[in-house]
GROMACS .gro file of C-alpha atoms in nm:
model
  424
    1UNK     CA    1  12.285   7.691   6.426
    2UNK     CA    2  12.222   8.042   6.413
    3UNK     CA    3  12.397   8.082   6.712
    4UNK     CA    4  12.710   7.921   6.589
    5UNK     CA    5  12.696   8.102   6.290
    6UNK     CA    6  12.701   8.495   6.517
    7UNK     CA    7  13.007   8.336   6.687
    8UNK     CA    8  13.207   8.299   6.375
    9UNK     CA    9  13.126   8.671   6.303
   10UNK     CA   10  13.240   8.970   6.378
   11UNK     CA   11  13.020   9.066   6.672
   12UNK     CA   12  12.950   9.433   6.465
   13UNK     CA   13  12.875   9.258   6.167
   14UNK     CA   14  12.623   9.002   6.387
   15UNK     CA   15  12.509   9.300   6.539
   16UNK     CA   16  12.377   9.496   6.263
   17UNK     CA   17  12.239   9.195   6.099
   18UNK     CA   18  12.013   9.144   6.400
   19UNK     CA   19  11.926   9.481   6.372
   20UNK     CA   20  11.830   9.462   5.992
   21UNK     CA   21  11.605   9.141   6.063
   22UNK     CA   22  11.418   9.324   6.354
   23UNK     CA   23  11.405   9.609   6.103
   24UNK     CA   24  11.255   9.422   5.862
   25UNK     CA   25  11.013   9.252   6.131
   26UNK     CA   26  10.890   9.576   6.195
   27UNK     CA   27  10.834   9.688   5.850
   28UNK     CA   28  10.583   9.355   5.788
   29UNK     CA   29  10.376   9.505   6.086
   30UNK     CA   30  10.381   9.881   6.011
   31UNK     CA   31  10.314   9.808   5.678
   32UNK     CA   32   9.998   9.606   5.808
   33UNK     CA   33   9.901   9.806   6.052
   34UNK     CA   34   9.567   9.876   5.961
   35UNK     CA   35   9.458   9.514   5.893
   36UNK     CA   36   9.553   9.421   6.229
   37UNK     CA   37   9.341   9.710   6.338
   38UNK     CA   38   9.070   9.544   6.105
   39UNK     CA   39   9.134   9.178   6.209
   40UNK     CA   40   9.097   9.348   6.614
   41UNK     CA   41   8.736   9.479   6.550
   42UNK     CA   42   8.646   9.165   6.502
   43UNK     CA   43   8.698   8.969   6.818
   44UNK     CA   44   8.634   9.297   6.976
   45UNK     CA   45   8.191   9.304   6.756
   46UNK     CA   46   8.150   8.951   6.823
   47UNK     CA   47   8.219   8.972   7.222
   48UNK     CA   48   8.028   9.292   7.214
   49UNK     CA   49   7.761   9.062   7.006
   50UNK     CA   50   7.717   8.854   7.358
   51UNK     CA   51   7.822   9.025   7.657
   52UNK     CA   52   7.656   9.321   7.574
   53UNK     CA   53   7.314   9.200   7.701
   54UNK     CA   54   7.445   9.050   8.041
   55UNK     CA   55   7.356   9.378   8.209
   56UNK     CA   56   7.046   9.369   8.033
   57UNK     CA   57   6.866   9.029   8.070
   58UNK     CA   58   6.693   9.160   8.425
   59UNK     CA   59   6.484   9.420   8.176
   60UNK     CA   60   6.422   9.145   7.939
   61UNK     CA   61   6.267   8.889   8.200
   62UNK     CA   62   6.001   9.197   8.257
   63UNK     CA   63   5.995   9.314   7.941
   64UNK     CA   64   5.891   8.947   7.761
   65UNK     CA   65   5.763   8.825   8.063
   66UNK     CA   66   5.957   8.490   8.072
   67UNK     CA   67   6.147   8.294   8.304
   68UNK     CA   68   6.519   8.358   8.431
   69UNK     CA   69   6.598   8.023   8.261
   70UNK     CA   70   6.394   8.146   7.915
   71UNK     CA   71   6.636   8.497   7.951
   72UNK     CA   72   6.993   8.277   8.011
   73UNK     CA   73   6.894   8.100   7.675
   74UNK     CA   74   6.916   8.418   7.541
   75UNK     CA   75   7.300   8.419   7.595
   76UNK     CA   76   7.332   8.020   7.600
   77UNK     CA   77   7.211   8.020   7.249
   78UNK     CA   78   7.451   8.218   7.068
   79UNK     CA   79   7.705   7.995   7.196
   80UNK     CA   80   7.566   7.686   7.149
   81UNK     CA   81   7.548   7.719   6.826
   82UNK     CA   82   7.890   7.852   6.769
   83UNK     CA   83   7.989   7.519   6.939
   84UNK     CA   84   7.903   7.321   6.633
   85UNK     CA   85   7.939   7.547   6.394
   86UNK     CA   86   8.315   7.698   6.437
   87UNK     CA   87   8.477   7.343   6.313
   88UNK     CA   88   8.309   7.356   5.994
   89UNK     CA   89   8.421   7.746   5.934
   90UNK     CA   90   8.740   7.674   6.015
   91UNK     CA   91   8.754   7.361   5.727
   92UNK     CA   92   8.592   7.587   5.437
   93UNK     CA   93   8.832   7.843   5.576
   94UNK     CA   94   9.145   7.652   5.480
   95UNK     CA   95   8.958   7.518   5.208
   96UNK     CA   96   8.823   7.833   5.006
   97UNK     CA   97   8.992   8.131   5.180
   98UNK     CA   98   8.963   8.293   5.502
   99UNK     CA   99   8.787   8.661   5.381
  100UNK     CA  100   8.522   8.407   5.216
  101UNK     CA  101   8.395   8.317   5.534
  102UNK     CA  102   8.487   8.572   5.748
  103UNK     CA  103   8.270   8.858   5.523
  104UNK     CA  104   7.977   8.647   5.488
  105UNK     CA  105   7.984   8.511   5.889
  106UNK     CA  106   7.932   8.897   5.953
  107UNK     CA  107   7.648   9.001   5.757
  108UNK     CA  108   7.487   8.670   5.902
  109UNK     CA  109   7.576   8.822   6.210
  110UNK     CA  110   7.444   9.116   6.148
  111UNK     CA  111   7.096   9.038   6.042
  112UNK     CA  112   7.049   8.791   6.329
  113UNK     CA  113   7.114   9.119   6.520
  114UNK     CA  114   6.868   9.332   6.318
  115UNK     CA  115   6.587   9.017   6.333
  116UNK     CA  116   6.632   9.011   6.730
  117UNK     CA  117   6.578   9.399   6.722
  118UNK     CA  118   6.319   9.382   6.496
  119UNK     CA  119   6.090   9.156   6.699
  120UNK     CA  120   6.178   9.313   7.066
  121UNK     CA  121   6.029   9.646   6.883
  122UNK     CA  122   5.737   9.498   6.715
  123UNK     CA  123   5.580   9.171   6.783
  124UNK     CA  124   5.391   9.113   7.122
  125UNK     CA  125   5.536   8.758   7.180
  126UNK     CA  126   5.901   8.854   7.068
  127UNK     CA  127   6.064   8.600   7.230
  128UNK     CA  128   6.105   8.288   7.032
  129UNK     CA  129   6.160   8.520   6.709
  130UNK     CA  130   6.452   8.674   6.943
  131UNK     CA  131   6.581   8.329   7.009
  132UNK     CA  132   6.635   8.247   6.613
  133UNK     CA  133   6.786   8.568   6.593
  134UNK     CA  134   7.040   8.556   6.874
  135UNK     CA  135   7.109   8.176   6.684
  136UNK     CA  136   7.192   8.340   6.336
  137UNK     CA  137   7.445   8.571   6.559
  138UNK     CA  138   7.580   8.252   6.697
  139UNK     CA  139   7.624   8.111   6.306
  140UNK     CA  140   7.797   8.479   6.248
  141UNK     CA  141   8.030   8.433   6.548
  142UNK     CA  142   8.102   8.094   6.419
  143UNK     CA  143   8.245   8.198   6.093
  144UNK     CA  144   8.409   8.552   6.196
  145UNK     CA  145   8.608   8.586   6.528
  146UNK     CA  146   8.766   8.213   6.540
  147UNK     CA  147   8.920   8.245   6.156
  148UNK     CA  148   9.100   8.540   6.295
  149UNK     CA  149   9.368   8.371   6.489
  150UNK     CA  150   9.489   8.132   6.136
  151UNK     CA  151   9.482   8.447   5.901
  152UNK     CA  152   9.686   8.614   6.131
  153UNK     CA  153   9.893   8.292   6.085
  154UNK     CA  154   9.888   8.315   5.723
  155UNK     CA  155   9.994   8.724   5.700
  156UNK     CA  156  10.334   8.713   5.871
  157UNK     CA  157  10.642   8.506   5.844
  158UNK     CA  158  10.791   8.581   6.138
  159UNK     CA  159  10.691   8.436   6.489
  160UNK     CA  160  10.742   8.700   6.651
  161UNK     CA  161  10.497   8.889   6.417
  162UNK     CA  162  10.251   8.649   6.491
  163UNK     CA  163  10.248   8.652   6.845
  164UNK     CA  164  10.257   9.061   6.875
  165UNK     CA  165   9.962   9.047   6.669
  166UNK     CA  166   9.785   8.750   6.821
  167UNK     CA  167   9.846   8.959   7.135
  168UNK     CA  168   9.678   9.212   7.003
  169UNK     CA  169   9.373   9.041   6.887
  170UNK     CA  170   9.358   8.878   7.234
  171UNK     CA  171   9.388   9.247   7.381
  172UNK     CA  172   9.086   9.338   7.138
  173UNK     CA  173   8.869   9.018   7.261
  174UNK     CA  174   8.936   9.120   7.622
  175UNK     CA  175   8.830   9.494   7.543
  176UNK     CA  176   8.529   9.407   7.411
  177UNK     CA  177   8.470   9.213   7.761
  178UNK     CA  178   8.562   9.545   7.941
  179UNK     CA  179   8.328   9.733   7.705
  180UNK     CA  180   8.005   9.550   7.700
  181UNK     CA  181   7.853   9.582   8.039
  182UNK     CA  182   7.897   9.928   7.988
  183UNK     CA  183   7.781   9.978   7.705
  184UNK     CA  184   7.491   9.749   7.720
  185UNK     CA  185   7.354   9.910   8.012
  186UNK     CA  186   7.423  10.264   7.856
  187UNK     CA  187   7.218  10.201   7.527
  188UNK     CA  188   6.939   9.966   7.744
  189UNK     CA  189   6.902  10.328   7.938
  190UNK     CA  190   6.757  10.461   7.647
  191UNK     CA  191   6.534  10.187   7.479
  192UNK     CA  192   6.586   9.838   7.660
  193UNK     CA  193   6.625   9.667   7.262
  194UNK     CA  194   6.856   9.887   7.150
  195UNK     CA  195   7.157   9.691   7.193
  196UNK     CA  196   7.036   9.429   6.938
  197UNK     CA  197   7.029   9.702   6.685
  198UNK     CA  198   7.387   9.852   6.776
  199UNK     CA  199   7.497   9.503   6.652
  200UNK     CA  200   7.470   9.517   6.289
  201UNK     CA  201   7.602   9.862   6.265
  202UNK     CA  202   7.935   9.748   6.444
  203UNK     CA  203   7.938   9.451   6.218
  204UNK     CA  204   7.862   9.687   5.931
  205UNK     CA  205   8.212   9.852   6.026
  206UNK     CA  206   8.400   9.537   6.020
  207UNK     CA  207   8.272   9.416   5.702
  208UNK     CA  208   8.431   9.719   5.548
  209UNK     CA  209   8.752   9.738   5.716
  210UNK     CA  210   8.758   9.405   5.603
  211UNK     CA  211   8.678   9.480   5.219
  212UNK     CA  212   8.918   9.731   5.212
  213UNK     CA  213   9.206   9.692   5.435
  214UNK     CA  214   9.275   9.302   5.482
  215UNK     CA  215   9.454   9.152   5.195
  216UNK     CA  216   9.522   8.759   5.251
  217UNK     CA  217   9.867   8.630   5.100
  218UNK     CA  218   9.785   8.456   4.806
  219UNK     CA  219   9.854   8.074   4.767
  220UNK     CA  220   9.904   7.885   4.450
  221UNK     CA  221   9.825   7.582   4.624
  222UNK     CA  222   9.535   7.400   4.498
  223UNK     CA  223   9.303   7.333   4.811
  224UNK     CA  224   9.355   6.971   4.939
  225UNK     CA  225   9.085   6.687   4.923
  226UNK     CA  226   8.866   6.603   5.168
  227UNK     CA  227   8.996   6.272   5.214
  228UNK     CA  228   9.340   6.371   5.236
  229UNK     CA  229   9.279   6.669   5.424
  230UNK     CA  230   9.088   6.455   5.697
  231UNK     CA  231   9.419   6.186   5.690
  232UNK     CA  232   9.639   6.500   5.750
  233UNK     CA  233   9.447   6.634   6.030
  234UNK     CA  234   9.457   6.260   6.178
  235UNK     CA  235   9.805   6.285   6.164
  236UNK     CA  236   9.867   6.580   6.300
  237UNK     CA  237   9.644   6.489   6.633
  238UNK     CA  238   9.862   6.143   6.667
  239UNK     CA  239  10.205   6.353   6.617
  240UNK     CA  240  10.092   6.669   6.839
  241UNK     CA  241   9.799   6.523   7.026
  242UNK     CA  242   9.966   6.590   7.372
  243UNK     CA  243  10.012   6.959   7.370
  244UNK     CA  244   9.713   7.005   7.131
  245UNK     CA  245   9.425   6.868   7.362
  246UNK     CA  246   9.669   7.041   7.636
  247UNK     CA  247   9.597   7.342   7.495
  248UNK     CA  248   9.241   7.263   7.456
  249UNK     CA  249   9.161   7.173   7.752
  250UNK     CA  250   9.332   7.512   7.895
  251UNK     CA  251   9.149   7.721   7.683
  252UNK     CA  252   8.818   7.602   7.774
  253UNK     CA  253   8.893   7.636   8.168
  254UNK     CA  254   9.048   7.972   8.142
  255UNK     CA  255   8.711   8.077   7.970
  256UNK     CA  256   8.523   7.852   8.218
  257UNK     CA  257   8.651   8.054   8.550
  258UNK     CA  258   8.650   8.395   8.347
  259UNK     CA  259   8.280   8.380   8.257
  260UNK     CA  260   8.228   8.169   8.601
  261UNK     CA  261   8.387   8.472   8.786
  262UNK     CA  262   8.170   8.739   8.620
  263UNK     CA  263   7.882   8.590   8.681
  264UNK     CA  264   7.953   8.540   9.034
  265UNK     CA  265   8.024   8.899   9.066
  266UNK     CA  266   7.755   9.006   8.839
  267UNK     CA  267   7.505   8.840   9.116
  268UNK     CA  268   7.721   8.964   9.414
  269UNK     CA  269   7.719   9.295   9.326
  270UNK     CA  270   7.333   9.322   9.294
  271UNK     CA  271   7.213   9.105   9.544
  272UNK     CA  272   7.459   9.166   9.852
  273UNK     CA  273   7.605   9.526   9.757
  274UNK     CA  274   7.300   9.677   9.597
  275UNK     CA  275   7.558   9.784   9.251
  276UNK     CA  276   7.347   9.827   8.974
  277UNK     CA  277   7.284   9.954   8.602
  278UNK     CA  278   7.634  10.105   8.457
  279UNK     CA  279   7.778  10.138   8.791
  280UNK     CA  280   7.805   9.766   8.814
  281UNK     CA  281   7.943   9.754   8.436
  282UNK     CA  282   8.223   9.951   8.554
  283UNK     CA  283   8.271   9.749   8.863
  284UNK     CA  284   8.283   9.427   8.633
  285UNK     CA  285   8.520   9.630   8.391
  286UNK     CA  286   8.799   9.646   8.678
  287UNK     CA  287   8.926   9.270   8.671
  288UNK     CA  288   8.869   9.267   8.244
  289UNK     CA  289   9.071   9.607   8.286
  290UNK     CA  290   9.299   9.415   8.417
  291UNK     CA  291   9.274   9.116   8.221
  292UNK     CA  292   9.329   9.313   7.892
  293UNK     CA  293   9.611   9.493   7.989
  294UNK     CA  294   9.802   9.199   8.067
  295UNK     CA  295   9.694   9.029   7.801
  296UNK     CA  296   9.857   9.325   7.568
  297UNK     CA  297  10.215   9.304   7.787
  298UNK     CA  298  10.173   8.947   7.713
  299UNK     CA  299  10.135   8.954   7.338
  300UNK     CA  300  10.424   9.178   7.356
  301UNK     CA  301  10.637   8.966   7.563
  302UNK     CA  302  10.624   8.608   7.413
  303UNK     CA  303  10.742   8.718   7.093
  304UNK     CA  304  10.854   8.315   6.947
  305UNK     CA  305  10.981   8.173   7.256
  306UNK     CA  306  10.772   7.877   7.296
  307UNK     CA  307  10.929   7.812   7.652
  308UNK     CA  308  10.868   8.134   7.766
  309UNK     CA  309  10.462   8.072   7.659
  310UNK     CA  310  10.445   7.736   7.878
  311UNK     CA  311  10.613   7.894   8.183
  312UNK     CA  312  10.380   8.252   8.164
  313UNK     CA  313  10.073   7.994   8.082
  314UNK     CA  314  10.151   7.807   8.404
  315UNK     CA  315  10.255   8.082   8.577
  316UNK     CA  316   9.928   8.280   8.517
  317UNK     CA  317   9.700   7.991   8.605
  318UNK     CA  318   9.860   7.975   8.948
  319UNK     CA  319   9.823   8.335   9.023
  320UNK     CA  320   9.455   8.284   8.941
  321UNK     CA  321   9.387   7.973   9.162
  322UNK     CA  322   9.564   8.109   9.454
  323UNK     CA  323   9.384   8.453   9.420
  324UNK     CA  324   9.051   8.310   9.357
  325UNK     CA  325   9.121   8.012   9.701
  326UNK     CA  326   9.219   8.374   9.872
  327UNK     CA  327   8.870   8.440   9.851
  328UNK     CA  328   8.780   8.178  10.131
  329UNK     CA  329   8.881   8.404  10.410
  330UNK     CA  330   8.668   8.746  10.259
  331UNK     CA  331   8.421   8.819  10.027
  332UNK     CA  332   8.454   9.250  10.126
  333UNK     CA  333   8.410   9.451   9.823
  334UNK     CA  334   8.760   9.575   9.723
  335UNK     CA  335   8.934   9.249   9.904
  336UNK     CA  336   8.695   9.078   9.679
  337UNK     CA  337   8.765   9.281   9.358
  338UNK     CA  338   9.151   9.292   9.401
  339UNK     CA  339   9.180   8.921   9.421
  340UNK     CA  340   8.952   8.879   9.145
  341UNK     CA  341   9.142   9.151   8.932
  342UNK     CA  342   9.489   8.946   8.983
  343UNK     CA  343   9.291   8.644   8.883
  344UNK     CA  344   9.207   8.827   8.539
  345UNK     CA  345   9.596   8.925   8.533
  346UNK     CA  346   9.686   8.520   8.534
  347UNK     CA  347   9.415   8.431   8.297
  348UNK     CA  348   9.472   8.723   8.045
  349UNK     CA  349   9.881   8.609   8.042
  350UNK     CA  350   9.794   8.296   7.961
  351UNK     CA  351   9.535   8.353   7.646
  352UNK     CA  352   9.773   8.520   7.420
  353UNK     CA  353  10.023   8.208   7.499
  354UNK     CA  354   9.775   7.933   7.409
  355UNK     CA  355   9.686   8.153   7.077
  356UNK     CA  356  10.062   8.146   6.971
  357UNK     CA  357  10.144   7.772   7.067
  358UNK     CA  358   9.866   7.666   6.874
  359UNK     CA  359   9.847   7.951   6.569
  360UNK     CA  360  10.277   7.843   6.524
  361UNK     CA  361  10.272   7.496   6.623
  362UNK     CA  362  10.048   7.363   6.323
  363UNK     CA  363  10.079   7.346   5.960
  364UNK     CA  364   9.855   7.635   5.733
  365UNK     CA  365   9.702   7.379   5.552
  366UNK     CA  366   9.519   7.266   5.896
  367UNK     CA  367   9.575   7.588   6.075
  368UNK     CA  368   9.179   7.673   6.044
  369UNK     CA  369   9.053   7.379   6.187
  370UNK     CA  370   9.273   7.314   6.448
  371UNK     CA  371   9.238   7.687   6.563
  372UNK     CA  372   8.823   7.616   6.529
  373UNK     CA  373   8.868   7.347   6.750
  374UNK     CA  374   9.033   7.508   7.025
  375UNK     CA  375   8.789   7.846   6.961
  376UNK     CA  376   8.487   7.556   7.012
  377UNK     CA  377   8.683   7.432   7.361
  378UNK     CA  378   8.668   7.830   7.440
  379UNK     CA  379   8.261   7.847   7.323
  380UNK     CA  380   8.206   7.556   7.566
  381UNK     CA  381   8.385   7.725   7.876
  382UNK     CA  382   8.152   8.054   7.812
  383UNK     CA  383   7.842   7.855   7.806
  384UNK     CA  384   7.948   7.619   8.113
  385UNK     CA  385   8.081   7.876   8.333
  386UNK     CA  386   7.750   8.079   8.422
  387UNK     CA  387   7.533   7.766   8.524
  388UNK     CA  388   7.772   7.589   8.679
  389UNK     CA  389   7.805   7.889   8.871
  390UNK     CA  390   7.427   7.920   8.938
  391UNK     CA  391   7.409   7.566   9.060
  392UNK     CA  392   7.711   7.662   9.344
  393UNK     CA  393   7.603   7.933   9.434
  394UNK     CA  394   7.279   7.799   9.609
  395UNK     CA  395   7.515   7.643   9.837
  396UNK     CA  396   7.811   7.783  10.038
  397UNK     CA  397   8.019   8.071   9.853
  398UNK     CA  398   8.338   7.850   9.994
  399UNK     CA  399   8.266   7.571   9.689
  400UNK     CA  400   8.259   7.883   9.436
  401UNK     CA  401   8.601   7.935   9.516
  402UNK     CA  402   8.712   7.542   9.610
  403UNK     CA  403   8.585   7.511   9.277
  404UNK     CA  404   8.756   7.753   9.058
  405UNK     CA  405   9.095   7.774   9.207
  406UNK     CA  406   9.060   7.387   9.166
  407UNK     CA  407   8.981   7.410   8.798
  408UNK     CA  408   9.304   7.707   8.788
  409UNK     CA  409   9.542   7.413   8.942
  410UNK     CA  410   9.448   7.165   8.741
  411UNK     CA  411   9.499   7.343   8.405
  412UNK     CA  412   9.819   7.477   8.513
  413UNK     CA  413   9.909   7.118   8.624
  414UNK     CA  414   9.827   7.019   8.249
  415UNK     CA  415  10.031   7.280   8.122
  416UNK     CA  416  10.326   7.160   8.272
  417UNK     CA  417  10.326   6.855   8.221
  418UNK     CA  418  10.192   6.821   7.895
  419UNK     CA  419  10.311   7.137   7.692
  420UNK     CA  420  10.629   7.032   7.539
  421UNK     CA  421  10.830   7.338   7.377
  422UNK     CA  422  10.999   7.125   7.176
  423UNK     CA  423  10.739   6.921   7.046
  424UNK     CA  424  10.497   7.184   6.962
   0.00000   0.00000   0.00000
């Protein structure tokens, strides 16, 4: 219709009224400029929260003196419980406000951080003490980075608004995954707990810029009842249930091979090319390098077009499974890393695509749940990835790799047949 309209016009007059909506696009994100920047830190503390203490388990296992399977529970647990937990945020979200669960969710954070730190430093037998700790970050995760993606919903009108920003909070997330192995083993260099204590001070950061600088768009909507909030959501699964569990699905593989793929490496790295310590942080950093860069052109790119996110989705999941099935013929260092880093090309074009279907595609008054749900989908890929990876990799490389590309095809495969522009 729009389109009809501009050819009725005087193509000057259609011209500069395109330019004055672009214009005012632009103003709605200068003007919120620094609550994106606040919204960003977010994503960016809570995957620092995690992945920070890959590069430090080794030191753990010696320092504790427990099992490798009693050190991957360290990591396993924080997600786990995130799992579960990320539904119910998202419902109070839409329910009582997204800043009143976002604020809180971070100081839980926070002092799960601080108890972990506490009882590496003090106690003898820290580890079990650790555990609840690392299980209170999980609760904080929960509540914080996965309400991000529906208040970024709720902030801008425009589409194309909310896929520049989404972009940009996917950028963030994929920084922090750049950042952590290096910093984790830079701040284990100096005390091997320190890390748990670096936690609370970032989240001490974001609880501020979120005080100060994030203001939600008020809503003089009085917040639905559970009963017909629950009959809503029902609908909206039966009406949108293809694309939805579509994009569920996706989200959880592209999170399965990322994690499975750093792992992998992590293991490669020490074991067959003797990388350690920070020099194998920044190894790791090259294919997240990668991943977050394209992730930012990505953001950039999709702006509202909804056709263009299904086509870059599939498009980046093939990359990834036909870089990653590459892999069969070499496993030599840089062979091996520049494969890997055009895998993290195809899976960081698709995240910011999945974000907007799924942030644009569904009504604000579910917006936080469905969002949780497909955050949860994520949680479970980041937990399954590194065992499943362990179990493989006591066999042939080769079924790494069959594996992987494998799970790359079939998502893409599900993307395009099942992602329907039009529907969504």
């Amino acid at each position: 219709m729009e389109h009809i309209e501009q050819l009725g016009q005087n193509p000057r007059a259609a011209k500069k009224k395109q330019s004055r909506a672009g214009q005012k696009r632009s103003n709605e994100v200068s003007s919120q400029k620094w609550a994106i920047v606040s919204l960003s830190s977010i994503p960016l503390v809570m995957t620092l929260g995690n992945s920070m203490l890959i590069p430090v388990l080794p030191t753990m296992e010696k320092k504790l003196s427990i099992s490798s399977f009693q050190t991957s529970m360290i990591i396993t647990v924080y997600s786990i419980v995130a799992i579960f937990l990320i539904p119910v945020a998202g419902y109070l979200s839409d329910h009582i406000g997204r800043k009143k669960v976002i604020i809180p969710s971070l100081i839980i954070a926070g002092i799960g951080g601080l108890l972990s730190g506490w009882a590496a430093w003090k106690l003898d037998n820290a580890y079990w003490l650790i555990l609840i700790g690392r299980a209170l970050q999980g609760v904080g995760a929960a509540g914080a980075a996965p309400i991000v993606m529906p208040l970024v919903g709720d902030m801008f009108k425009n589409d194309d608004d909310v896929s520049c920003t989404l972009g940009l909070i996917e950028t963030s997330n994929t920084f922090g995954k750049v950042l952590s192995p290096i910093l984790g083993a830079f701040l284990a260099g100096f005390i091997w707990f320190l890390p748990f204590f670096s936690f609370p001070i970032f989240c001490g950061i974001s609880v501020l810029l979120m005080i100060f600088l994030v203001k939600c768009p008020k809503s003089s909507a009085k917040p639905v009842p559970f009963k017909e909030f629950f009959i809503n959501v029902k609908k909206t699964f039966t009406k949108k249930g293809r694309w939805l569990y579509a994009i569920f699905f996706i989200g959880g593989i592209l999170m399965l091979v990322l994690f499975g793929i750093l792992f992998y490496l992590s293991e490669i790295f020490e074991t067959k090319y003797g990388i350690k310590a920070i020099k194998k942080g920044f190894f790791l950093a090259l294919p997240l390098g990668a991943l977050c860069l394209s992730s930012y052109i990505s953001g950039k790119v999709i702006k509202k077009n909804k056709v263009l996110m299904k086509w870059l989705t599939f498009g980046g999941m093939v990359a990834a499974a036909f870089s990653i099935a590459a892999l069969w013929f070499s496993i030599k260092l840089w062979y091996m890393l520049t494969m890997f880093l055009i895998s993290g090309v195809g899976i960081g074009i698709g995240l910011p695509c999945l974000d907007a279907l799924i942030t644009e595609g569904v009504e604000k008054e579910e917006r936080g749940t469905i969002t949780s749900i497909y955050s949860s989908m994520r949680f479970i890929g980041v937990a399954a990835g590194p065992p499943i990876i362990a179990l493989f990799m006591k066999h042939s490389n080769h079924w790494i790799f069959i594996l992987l590309s494998s799970l790359s095809i079939l998502a893409a495969l599900v993307a395009l047949k099942a992602i329907k522009p039009k529907e969504s």
